[in-house]
Amino acid sequence: MATYLEFIQQNEERDGVRFSWNVWPSSRLEATRMVVPLACLLTPLKERLDLPPVQYEPVLCSRPTCKAVLNPLCQVDYRAKLWACNFCFQRNQFPPAYAGISEVNQPAELMPQFSTIEYIVQRGPQTPLIFLYVVDTCLEEEDLQALKESLQMSLSLLPPDALVGLITFGRMVQVHELSCEGISKSYVFRGTKDLSAKQIQDMLGLSRPAVPMQQGRPLQTPEQPVISSRFLQPVHKIDMNLTDLLGELQRDPWPVPQGKRPLRSTGVALSIAVGLLEGTFPNTGARIMLFTGGPPTQGPGMVVGDELKTPIRSWHDIEKDNARFMKKATKHYETLANRSAANGHCIDVYACALDQTGLLEMKCCANLTGGHMVMGDSFNTSLFKQTFQRVFSKGYNGEFRMAFGANLDVKTSRELKIAGAIGPCISLNAKGPCVSENELGIGGTSQWKICSLDPSTTLAIYFEVVNQHNAPIPQGGRGAVQFVTQYQHSSTQKRIRVTTIARNWADAQTQLQHIEAAFDQEAAAVLMARLGVYRAESEEGPDVLRWLDRQLIRLCQKFGQYNKDDPNSFRLSESFSLYPQFIFHLRRSPFLQVFNNSPDESSYYRHHFARQDLTQSLIMIQPILYAYSFHGPPEPVLLDSSSILPDRILLMDTFFQIVIYLGETIAQWQKAGYQDMPEYENFKHLLQAPLDDAQEILQTRFPMPRYIHTEHGGSQARFLLSKVNPSQTHNNLYAWGQESGAPILTDDVSLQVFMDHLKKLAVSSAS
Amino acid sequence: MSVNQQAHTGPPYGQPQPGYQGYQQPAYGGQSLPGVPQAQYGAYNGPMPGYQQPVPPQGYFPSLGFPSKGSPVSLNSDTSSLAPNFIGSLRAPPTSGAPPPASGASHPSGHLAYSQFEHGDVQNGIPASAAPMQRPPASQPFLPGSAPTPVSQISTFQQYGPPPASVQQLRNHMAGMTIGSTAASAPPPAGLGYASVPAVSGSFSATGSGLHTPYSTSQGPPLTSVSEGLPLAQPPFPGQTISTQRLPTQVPGFTPPPPSTGVGPSSYPPTTGAPRPPAMPGPPLPGQTVAGPPSSQPNHVSSPPPPSTMAGLHPGPPMSGLQGPPPPTHPPQPGYQMQQNGSFGQMRGPQPNYGGAYPGAPNYGSPPGPPPPPKRLDPDSIPSPIQVIEDDRNNRGSEPFVTGVRGQVPPLVTTNFLVKDQGNASPRYIRCTSYNIPCTSDMAKQSQVPLAAVIKPLAALPPEETLPYLVDHGESGPVRCNRCKAYMCPFMQFIEGGRRFQCCFCSCVTEVPPHYFQHLDHTGKRVDFYDRPELSLGSYEFLATVDYCKNNKFPSPPAFIFMIDVSYNAVKSGLVRLICEELKSLLDYLPREGNMEESAIRVGFVTYNKVLHFYNVKSSLAQPQMMVVSDVADMFVPLLDGFLVNVNESRTVIASLLDQIPEMFADTRETETVFAPVIQAGLEALKAAECAGKLFIFHTSLPIAEAPGKLKNRDDRKLINTDKEKTLFQPQTSFYNNLAKDCVAQGCCVDLFLFPNQYLDVATLGVVPYQTGGSIYKYAYFQLETDQYRFLNDLRRDVQKEVGFDAVMRVRTSTGIRATDFFGAFYMSNTTDVEMAGLDCDKTITVEFKHDDKLSEDSGALLQCALLYTSCAGQRRLRIHNLSLNCCTQLADLYRNCETDTLINYLAKYAYRGVLSSPVKTVRDALINQCAQILACYRKNCASPSSAGQLILPECMKLLPVYLNCVLKSDVLQPGPEVTTDDRAYIRQLVTSMDVAETNVFFYPRLLPLTKADVDSDSLPAAIRNSEERLSKGDIYLLENGLNIFVWVGVNVQQGLIQNLFGVSSFSQISNALSTLPVLENPFSKKVRSIVDMLQGQRSRYMKLIIVKQEDKLEMLFKHFLVEDKSLSGGASYVDFLCHMHKEIRQLLS
């Protein structure tokens, strides 16, 4: 088993890929009986310190429908200078540049350790990165001030040749012209009217067709770059101007009557931003960064009216079909997201407000384009400030941890087909022989566009085994998948990363134990969770839970060892042992439970869940709990109410929150001020330890988690109490005795109860 | 010319008379006779020819057959007064027949005779000017003299002397007319006319034996005359020659001349100071004779016509013949004199004589027998505007006009006078077409005299007069009648010891509110009568309460928004820079209320081409901010705070903005503009700011950019004179009408400054300014060097002038009449309230009244004009003007209390509105018809019986024909080839909000001989009549019409004068590109410039100065304004038109 764990880890480190099954069932029928689909989590741009990119073009299979990239799995005839494509078996001539090829003189892509390889290619003109700020001005003074400072600060973080633009909005939308001296100039749009891209370009004076129509064509043509750059200027040129401009930004001057929300034209502002980039820089890497401090209240994309007495839609309203703006707004933003994605631009949403801001409606903007979604209480918080700063963080080699306009192409052996993908991508509708008719996630294609991605962006890709039941195990015994990711590097280079992996086939009837042993329960949990969350976006919550339950039961039935109708006899092998627990926590997670979460929060959580890598995803599903006490070094403890002890400090990481919880006794000691007494310095250290650890997490996490420092009985302790397994509740308190743990006031079932039921159902002969 | 009856005429006559007398007598000698006729004939001939065959070319309206080149005939003002009655200047139509060729030629150069004539005329003209001068003084004396004279020819002559000319002319005209009219019956041009005439002549003969006989003879002759026509025509020439040299020519030259001279003389005498006399004598006699009588019977003015008619009938020749006779007739003519003198009261007495006189006229005819040939109507013999103006100025300019008396006719607008408000509104605020209203609608219909008031509610007053007092009736607001809501005014009757008052408009009795109670004195007057403006004055203001405010909220101070076109043309021409520069200083002169330290008005700035740029000029900003709105399809205002600012607070930001605007757009290539969105933007801005205000839009081109209100170039000159011509005046789209409605609702007034280089559809662009009470200024082919001064002056005046916002005006009347129609720049959402987003001190509203019941002579009729508006400081006020009028049961009273200037104002506006819905020809015909009816009614009902051949005009309306002709010839109703569609639309809208003084000078421009100016005095040189004949090659003239000032330089002007005025050494070096006169240090230059400055100061717009050199190509333009002459576009000469009117009247009478 250890070998499998190592294998999995190796693969992940080298290729950024984790499969649910590392030995593949060889027939369609068997595969479906495996319950957890054959799928993988792919981190296309996983940081590889040891992977220097090669500076040439990849060699492609010459079959037009294949075009797979030459890889270590290909059979090569060095004498004939031929290679056979391992996907379509086409025999290809090496290009002239490979004339000197031989067994001892292999190009990198043929070396087994380069199952993942990155090419730098020269294609098309390099265009600088583009950052278009879309800034809400309907903010409180301090918020606006903080936001302005953040934005000003960000200018220094941008690559100097990057283009920046500024759009501000409130009741109106202003597109600021950055090139002019003296008078600051902006184009103003009414916030209530949606405009087509053409109209926007016309109104901004960007339309090209119109210009040639008039006389003086020769004069106009050279001016075009100038025109388009009125709104987008290189940072180094207008650094000062823009800083001043941002400094002078005023709150939206239109009066807001008592009892009203400010009129906020987010929908139009975004539409204009999309239209602007669409017209000027299609198909180049660009970020539209939307900063909003409240819900859109007018025009297309409005989420709520401006009457304060009507609250923003809640899940309750949505269930009752009482959210009158939701569908329309969602549609508006979806359209924008699709347009934006089609042009390779991504949309970030930074929403900071105490109330909801319409993330539910706007989620697709970030989801479909690979943009970031950040939710905070105020722009004047370190949460926002540091998160925003981290957007521009640099990797080990001084490069921005962002890439643009990626195109992910997946190729499979004949026995496999592609069922779909779940992640921050949109379909490119590339039909082909390896596309399955059954869709899981975004399917019907073998190519997806990811407008923006960073080294941790992870997609779930689902496959279908199509080998017929009676067919023999395919020749070579291995199935292969190739991931080709073309993208614009932050240095504006075009790059192609190719990952080719292969796994063994096994006959599920005869070699089930191999398959079972090669099960990656962590990956499987995340992959199933993604499917569940994906369904939850479109289905009712209970249905999803039922589906999840059924899948879990079926899995247990398939792989559990038990005697029929004897729950006590139920056992799961080690490779499955954690899986039910993941599912248990997943069921309780905010990704599937909307109780206690606003629609915005749900959207926010789901957004992040659908793009983080496996580790982070697991943390989201099942938060990590560390205990600090005088009894020993910090240790991970069960996410269980029984872990909550008076003499412990707990550190919980839910990905979105970092909670430091002081046990009852600890809290009393702290209040008594022992930590300030020299003789209790160890107590001081104890208090400090979780803070340091939390800091470490805070440093690296994106988005910056909410940092909560609380104690026993504190109101914020709810963050902890809502996450732990309620093994002790007011219902069973006495049964468990008083000595340990803290009771949770809930009617939720505990893991123990859950497992009992699961066993019962799994062994039941009825199902 | 009943006109004569008026005192005015009387005096003039009188004056001339003295001179005349002298002259006359001599004239009588016989010369006069010839002279007169000749002149007339000459004129006639001219016209005549036109009529007959040549007509078409000449005739304005071929139909009218006025063809006459009025020029020769041009009326001499002097005579006009005398003979105005006699329009009769006959175009010796018949003669024309013969003359035609001559006439045709004559005008221009063709006939020597003509040319001579012209010369003569010119001379006359000059003299005329002199003459008028004489008249005033003499006039009165004369009258008396005339009165007695009547009988005796001589005496008559004397009277005539002055009048005579007129008489004769009239006759001539008449003749022509008659010919026309009678002739009408006898279609055949002259010949027939004559024939018919004969009949008339018969009558004539009866009247004026001498004259008549001539006529008759003429009739007999007519045929011959016809045949003679030619000869006659010739005579005219002589006549002309005569005119040139009255006496000499007359007598010696042509026998005919004599008659014509008769006319001529009369005219001459008056016109030509000295020269005439001699001529006068001769002709005057005839004329005088005629005049004589007329004097007695003003109404009879017509009397003279008879002869004229006679003459008319009898083609030129008869006339001449008549004229010949005239002398003899003169005796009868005395009657005439009577009329003239009649200056009514007296006149009447004489009138009887008149009758006699008339007959005499016929006599004229007979005597003229000899003189026959000269048929021309002497221009000097027909009513002269100059003379009338001068007379009024002399008679009424010296004493203040006290408004206490009901139905008092105020002095003419051309007269400088002070007003003392004693219960009726000053004529500066309200002028009526008649101050005596017929008691019944039947009478009103019969007379066809429109009852209208021209109201200028916020008129500026001379410094000597006090502004209306502001009255505050406290929280409950102004005291008003319970039923009709009329405001407290001097005519309310307090009863029951002052506890109640009875409304003077609806008779309803209303309780006096306790706080307003006051005891009455023994006469029933409130004790506080003199303490309360609303009880003792005609005009005053109330402070409005919140009930009078929109949305029941006191208004905010208004705002001015400057919206500047920054498209390529505007930038290139330097306009943008100019405006920005000017605004910097101009903003310190925004109108402010009373003695406030700074104006409450806030300002905002917008520039635009295809898109709009708003500017944030908030005082806290270091730099202005520009906000571009490209969504012109759905206009909105991008900012609230910082758009409208106080000038002082944001001074530096504004200055910075105005500095930068020209720079920012210096390289613009944008040529397309939008327009409607610009207005919408301003409107939205005012809406957002919740205030009223004014937009100053500076615009250069047809808005063809894609936007609401986009326009097409639809200019099509081919439509002129078709049924579709009206579309040229109509807006292209109803969009602007709706926009205007919105603007009015918000109190958003639009002033439009246009700088077109080509057609930009003023008719459409003007809709909003027009309906919101704004102004349009147009500077075609704007050039910085030549036009900037004019534009800047207009802009300054427009920005600084007093203006009220968000105004609603209602005119209440006492029972029996009711305001039914309104003309002007405003919007009406119902039938009674005139709504104006803005109303400035130059805007005028003309209101027409109709009867809906009987009026009583006792109570008279009352008008109360109440204007609710927001002052420039944001105060809501009511301005009230009250006016009481008399009522009459006798038509004569109506005709005696009319005011022609006001009438013309009404008629012009009526006609200018008519062109929107009817073909222009229909409108013109209707105008002519209405005036003919007015005059015919007078003739029928008020004038003493006389020959149908006589043209008799009411004294008050003796200028009606000449002015009406000017209206008919105006660019709107009869465009020349050089008049663009935009010009017409522009003028149409401009005239619609003009006051009486402006229409007066607009239609009959003021022509001043600069070389006659006395450099040592402040006074203006005496004006002369608008006819080329009056111009001398050796002089420099100034002509102004309220829009333009022409300085015309004759070819023979002394070099010294040229040097003094233009700073160049010769005529040929004068540049006509000058837009101002060079500043030279010599008395003449100073004087001329001071005159120009003074005139500029009198007008609401800065007039464009154009230097015209004689015989230069620009002269054509100038000649267009010589309105007594035949115009190139086919407009009739005064003389011809008078004949035509006469014909029309005669037709109506028969």
PDB file of C-alpha atoms in Angstrom, chain B residues 909-1048:
ATOM      1  CA  LYS B 909     -47.244  87.756 -36.926  1.00  0.00           C
ATOM      2  CA  TYR B 910     -50.510  86.466 -38.169  1.00  0.00           C
ATOM      3  CA  ALA B 911     -49.175  86.081 -41.657  1.00  0.00           C
ATOM      4  CA  TYR B 912     -45.936  84.546 -40.480  1.00  0.00           C
ATOM      5  CA  ARG B 913     -47.825  81.960 -38.636  1.00  0.00           C
ATOM      6  CA  GLY B 914     -50.056  81.436 -41.620  1.00  0.00           C
ATOM      7  CA  VAL B 915     -47.167  80.295 -43.777  1.00  0.00           C
ATOM      8  CA  LEU B 916     -46.889  77.224 -41.610  1.00  0.00           C
ATOM      9  CA  SER B 917     -50.192  75.970 -42.794  1.00  0.00           C
ATOM     10  CA  SER B 918     -51.067  77.728 -46.033  1.00  0.00           C
ATOM     11  CA  PRO B 919     -49.310  78.506 -49.248  1.00  0.00           C
ATOM     12  CA  VAL B 920     -47.562  81.803 -49.069  1.00  0.00           C
ATOM     13  CA  LYS B 921     -49.666  83.222 -51.813  1.00  0.00           C
ATOM     14  CA  THR B 922     -52.813  82.521 -49.899  1.00  0.00           C
ATOM     15  CA  VAL B 923     -51.369  84.261 -46.906  1.00  0.00           C
ATOM     16  CA  ARG B 924     -50.426  87.281 -48.920  1.00  0.00           C
ATOM     17  CA  ASP B 925     -53.785  87.492 -50.548  1.00  0.00           C
ATOM     18  CA  ALA B 926     -55.486  87.205 -47.211  1.00  0.00           C
ATOM     19  CA  LEU B 927     -53.397  90.021 -45.857  1.00  0.00           C
ATOM     20  CA  ILE B 928     -54.194  92.252 -48.760  1.00  0.00           C
ATOM     21  CA  ASN B 929     -57.785  91.345 -48.583  1.00  0.00           C
ATOM     22  CA  GLN B 930     -58.080  92.062 -44.922  1.00  0.00           C
ATOM     23  CA  CYS B 931     -56.463  95.437 -45.275  1.00  0.00           C
ATOM     24  CA  ALA B 932     -58.615  96.236 -48.232  1.00  0.00           C
ATOM     25  CA  GLN B 933     -61.628  95.377 -46.178  1.00  0.00           C
ATOM     26  CA  ILE B 934     -60.479  97.520 -43.323  1.00  0.00           C
ATOM     27  CA  LEU B 935     -59.989 100.441 -45.609  1.00  0.00           C
ATOM     28  CA  ALA B 936     -63.088  99.794 -47.584  1.00  0.00           C
ATOM     29  CA  CYS B 937     -65.130  99.665 -44.466  1.00  0.00           C
ATOM     30  CA  TYR B 938     -63.763 102.972 -43.487  1.00  0.00           C
ATOM     31  CA  ARG B 939     -64.425 104.371 -46.845  1.00  0.00           C
ATOM     32  CA  LYS B 940     -67.904 103.092 -46.829  1.00  0.00           C
ATOM     33  CA  ASN B 941     -68.872 104.003 -43.336  1.00  0.00           C
ATOM     34  CA  CYS B 942     -66.748 106.831 -42.186  1.00  0.00           C
ATOM     35  CA  ALA B 943     -65.588 108.817 -45.096  1.00  0.00           C
ATOM     36  CA  SER B 944     -67.905 111.336 -46.525  1.00  0.00           C
ATOM     37  CA  PRO B 945     -69.346 110.377 -49.822  1.00  0.00           C
ATOM     38  CA  SER B 946     -67.010 110.849 -52.624  1.00  0.00           C
ATOM     39  CA  SER B 947     -66.068 109.491 -55.895  1.00  0.00           C
ATOM     40  CA  ALA B 948     -65.241 105.888 -55.947  1.00  0.00           C
ATOM     41  CA  GLY B 949     -62.127 106.843 -57.719  1.00  0.00           C
ATOM     42  CA  GLN B 950     -60.772 108.415 -54.638  1.00  0.00           C
ATOM     43  CA  LEU B 951     -58.696 106.529 -52.268  1.00  0.00           C
ATOM     44  CA  ILE B 952     -59.516 107.616 -48.800  1.00  0.00           C
ATOM     45  CA  LEU B 953     -57.502 106.343 -45.921  1.00  0.00           C
ATOM     46  CA  PRO B 954     -58.191 106.790 -42.254  1.00  0.00           C
ATOM     47  CA  GLU B 955     -55.723 109.147 -40.762  1.00  0.00           C
ATOM     48  CA  CYS B 956     -54.543 106.568 -38.300  1.00  0.00           C
ATOM     49  CA  MET B 957     -54.045 104.039 -41.007  1.00  0.00           C
ATOM     50  CA  LYS B 958     -52.668 106.047 -43.780  1.00  0.00           C
ATOM     51  CA  LEU B 959     -49.411 104.173 -43.501  1.00  0.00           C
ATOM     52  CA  LEU B 960     -51.139 100.857 -43.539  1.00  0.00           C
ATOM     53  CA  PRO B 961     -50.598 100.308 -47.260  1.00  0.00           C
ATOM     54  CA  VAL B 962     -46.949 101.149 -47.222  1.00  0.00           C
ATOM     55  CA  TYR B 963     -46.254  99.076 -44.179  1.00  0.00           C
ATOM     56  CA  LEU B 964     -48.359  96.247 -45.391  1.00  0.00           C
ATOM     57  CA  ASN B 965     -46.479  96.285 -48.614  1.00  0.00           C
ATOM     58  CA  CYS B 966     -43.290  95.957 -46.622  1.00  0.00           C
ATOM     59  CA  VAL B 967     -44.679  92.953 -44.832  1.00  0.00           C
ATOM     60  CA  LEU B 968     -45.711  91.421 -48.105  1.00  0.00           C
ATOM     61  CA  LYS B 969     -42.286  92.009 -49.535  1.00  0.00           C
ATOM     62  CA  SER B 970     -40.481  90.624 -46.551  1.00  0.00           C
ATOM     63  CA  ASP B 971     -38.249  87.647 -47.047  1.00  0.00           C
ATOM     64  CA  VAL B 972     -40.677  85.279 -45.507  1.00  0.00           C
ATOM     65  CA  LEU B 973     -43.563  86.127 -47.752  1.00  0.00           C
ATOM     66  CA  GLN B 974     -41.641  86.881 -50.886  1.00  0.00           C
ATOM     67  CA  PRO B 975     -38.122  85.545 -50.861  1.00  0.00           C
ATOM     68  CA  GLY B 976     -35.583  86.787 -53.294  1.00  0.00           C
ATOM     69  CA  PRO B 977     -33.134  84.403 -54.842  1.00  0.00           C
ATOM     70  CA  GLU B 978     -30.442  85.229 -52.323  1.00  0.00           C
ATOM     71  CA  VAL B 979     -32.600  84.520 -49.319  1.00  0.00           C
ATOM     72  CA  THR B 980     -31.961  81.099 -47.905  1.00  0.00           C
ATOM     73  CA  THR B 981     -34.529  78.842 -46.393  1.00  0.00           C
ATOM     74  CA  ASP B 982     -32.783  79.218 -43.070  1.00  0.00           C
ATOM     75  CA  ASP B 983     -32.958  82.972 -43.297  1.00  0.00           C
ATOM     76  CA  ARG B 984     -36.655  82.797 -43.831  1.00  0.00           C
ATOM     77  CA  ALA B 985     -37.252  80.449 -40.973  1.00  0.00           C
ATOM     78  CA  TYR B 986     -35.005  82.547 -38.796  1.00  0.00           C
ATOM     79  CA  ILE B 987     -36.797  85.759 -39.613  1.00  0.00           C
ATOM     80  CA  ARG B 988     -40.135  84.145 -39.247  1.00  0.00           C
ATOM     81  CA  GLN B 989     -39.375  83.142 -35.726  1.00  0.00           C
ATOM     82  CA  LEU B 990     -37.624  86.356 -34.958  1.00  0.00           C
ATOM     83  CA  VAL B 991     -40.526  88.511 -35.997  1.00  0.00           C
ATOM     84  CA  THR B 992     -42.953  86.432 -34.036  1.00  0.00           C
ATOM     85  CA  SER B 993     -41.608  87.708 -30.761  1.00  0.00           C
ATOM     86  CA  MET B 994     -40.822  91.244 -31.826  1.00  0.00           C
ATOM     87  CA  ASP B 995     -42.390  94.232 -30.221  1.00  0.00           C
ATOM     88  CA  VAL B 996     -43.940  97.071 -32.133  1.00  0.00           C
ATOM     89  CA  ALA B 997     -40.857  99.215 -32.323  1.00  0.00           C
ATOM     90  CA  GLU B 998     -38.874  96.354 -33.733  1.00  0.00           C
ATOM     91  CA  THR B 999     -41.407  95.371 -36.345  1.00  0.00           C
ATOM     92  CA  ASN B1000     -41.734  98.964 -37.305  1.00  0.00           C
ATOM     93  CA  VAL B1001     -38.117  99.425 -38.146  1.00  0.00           C
ATOM     94  CA  PHE B1002     -37.751  95.907 -39.400  1.00  0.00           C
ATOM     95  CA  PHE B1003     -40.374  96.315 -42.049  1.00  0.00           C
ATOM     96  CA  TYR B1004     -39.727  99.935 -42.805  1.00  0.00           C
ATOM     97  CA  PRO B1005     -36.039 100.476 -42.205  1.00  0.00           C
ATOM     98  CA  ARG B1006     -34.696 103.758 -41.048  1.00  0.00           C
ATOM     99  CA  LEU B1007     -32.672 105.550 -43.689  1.00  0.00           C
ATOM    100  CA  LEU B1008     -30.523 108.408 -42.476  1.00  0.00           C
ATOM    101  CA  PRO B1009     -28.480 110.688 -44.667  1.00  0.00           C
ATOM    102  CA  LEU B1010     -25.252 110.755 -42.725  1.00  0.00           C
ATOM    103  CA  THR B1011     -23.829 113.573 -44.698  1.00  0.00           C
ATOM    104  CA  LYS B1012     -26.678 115.710 -43.493  1.00  0.00           C
ATOM    105  CA  ALA B1013     -25.918 115.016 -39.905  1.00  0.00           C
ATOM    106  CA  ASP B1014     -25.120 117.955 -37.775  1.00  0.00           C
ATOM    107  CA  VAL B1015     -21.815 117.056 -36.237  1.00  0.00           C
ATOM    108  CA  ASP B1016     -22.338 119.472 -33.442  1.00  0.00           C
ATOM    109  CA  SER B1017     -25.616 118.252 -32.133  1.00  0.00           C
ATOM    110  CA  ASP B1018     -26.792 115.045 -30.611  1.00  0.00           C
ATOM    111  CA  SER B1019     -29.668 114.677 -32.928  1.00  0.00           C
ATOM    112  CA  LEU B1020     -29.988 112.296 -35.779  1.00  0.00           C
ATOM    113  CA  PRO B1021     -30.302 113.632 -39.242  1.00  0.00           C
ATOM    114  CA  ALA B1022     -33.837 113.573 -40.495  1.00  0.00           C
ATOM    115  CA  ALA B1023     -34.711 110.205 -41.920  1.00  0.00           C
ATOM    116  CA  ILE B1024     -35.682 109.890 -45.499  1.00  0.00           C
ATOM    117  CA  ARG B1025     -37.936 107.515 -47.273  1.00  0.00           C
ATOM    118  CA  ASN B1026     -36.699 104.154 -48.366  1.00  0.00           C
ATOM    119  CA  SER B1027     -36.386 104.682 -52.015  1.00  0.00           C
ATOM    120  CA  GLU B1028     -33.474 104.772 -54.293  1.00  0.00           C
ATOM    121  CA  GLU B1029     -34.721 107.971 -55.752  1.00  0.00           C
ATOM    122  CA  ARG B1030     -33.999 109.629 -52.487  1.00  0.00           C
ATOM    123  CA  LEU B1031     -30.388 108.738 -52.541  1.00  0.00           C
ATOM    124  CA  SER B1032     -27.932 111.144 -53.895  1.00  0.00           C
ATOM    125  CA  LYS B1033     -24.699 110.050 -55.375  1.00  0.00           C
ATOM    126  CA  GLY B1034     -22.922 112.600 -53.391  1.00  0.00           C
ATOM    127  CA  ASP B1035     -24.059 111.492 -49.999  1.00  0.00           C
ATOM    128  CA  ILE B1036     -23.537 108.748 -47.501  1.00  0.00           C
ATOM    129  CA  TYR B1037     -26.558 107.059 -45.987  1.00  0.00           C
ATOM    130  CA  LEU B1038     -27.176 104.762 -43.142  1.00  0.00           C
ATOM    131  CA  LEU B1039     -29.963 102.246 -43.192  1.00  0.00           C
ATOM    132  CA  GLU B1040     -30.931 100.147 -40.221  1.00  0.00           C
ATOM    133  CA  ASN B1041     -33.658  97.590 -39.785  1.00  0.00           C
ATOM    134  CA  GLY B1042     -32.893  96.115 -36.412  1.00  0.00           C
ATOM    135  CA  LEU B1043     -30.712  93.364 -37.845  1.00  0.00           C
ATOM    136  CA  ASN B1044     -28.360  95.170 -40.147  1.00  0.00           C
ATOM    137  CA  ILE B1045     -26.865  98.561 -40.572  1.00  0.00           C
ATOM    138  CA  PHE B1046     -25.892  99.510 -44.060  1.00  0.00           C
ATOM    139  CA  VAL B1047     -23.678 102.412 -44.789  1.00  0.00           C
ATOM    140  CA  TRP B1048     -24.233 103.342 -48.376  1.00  0.00           C
TER     141      TRP B1048
END
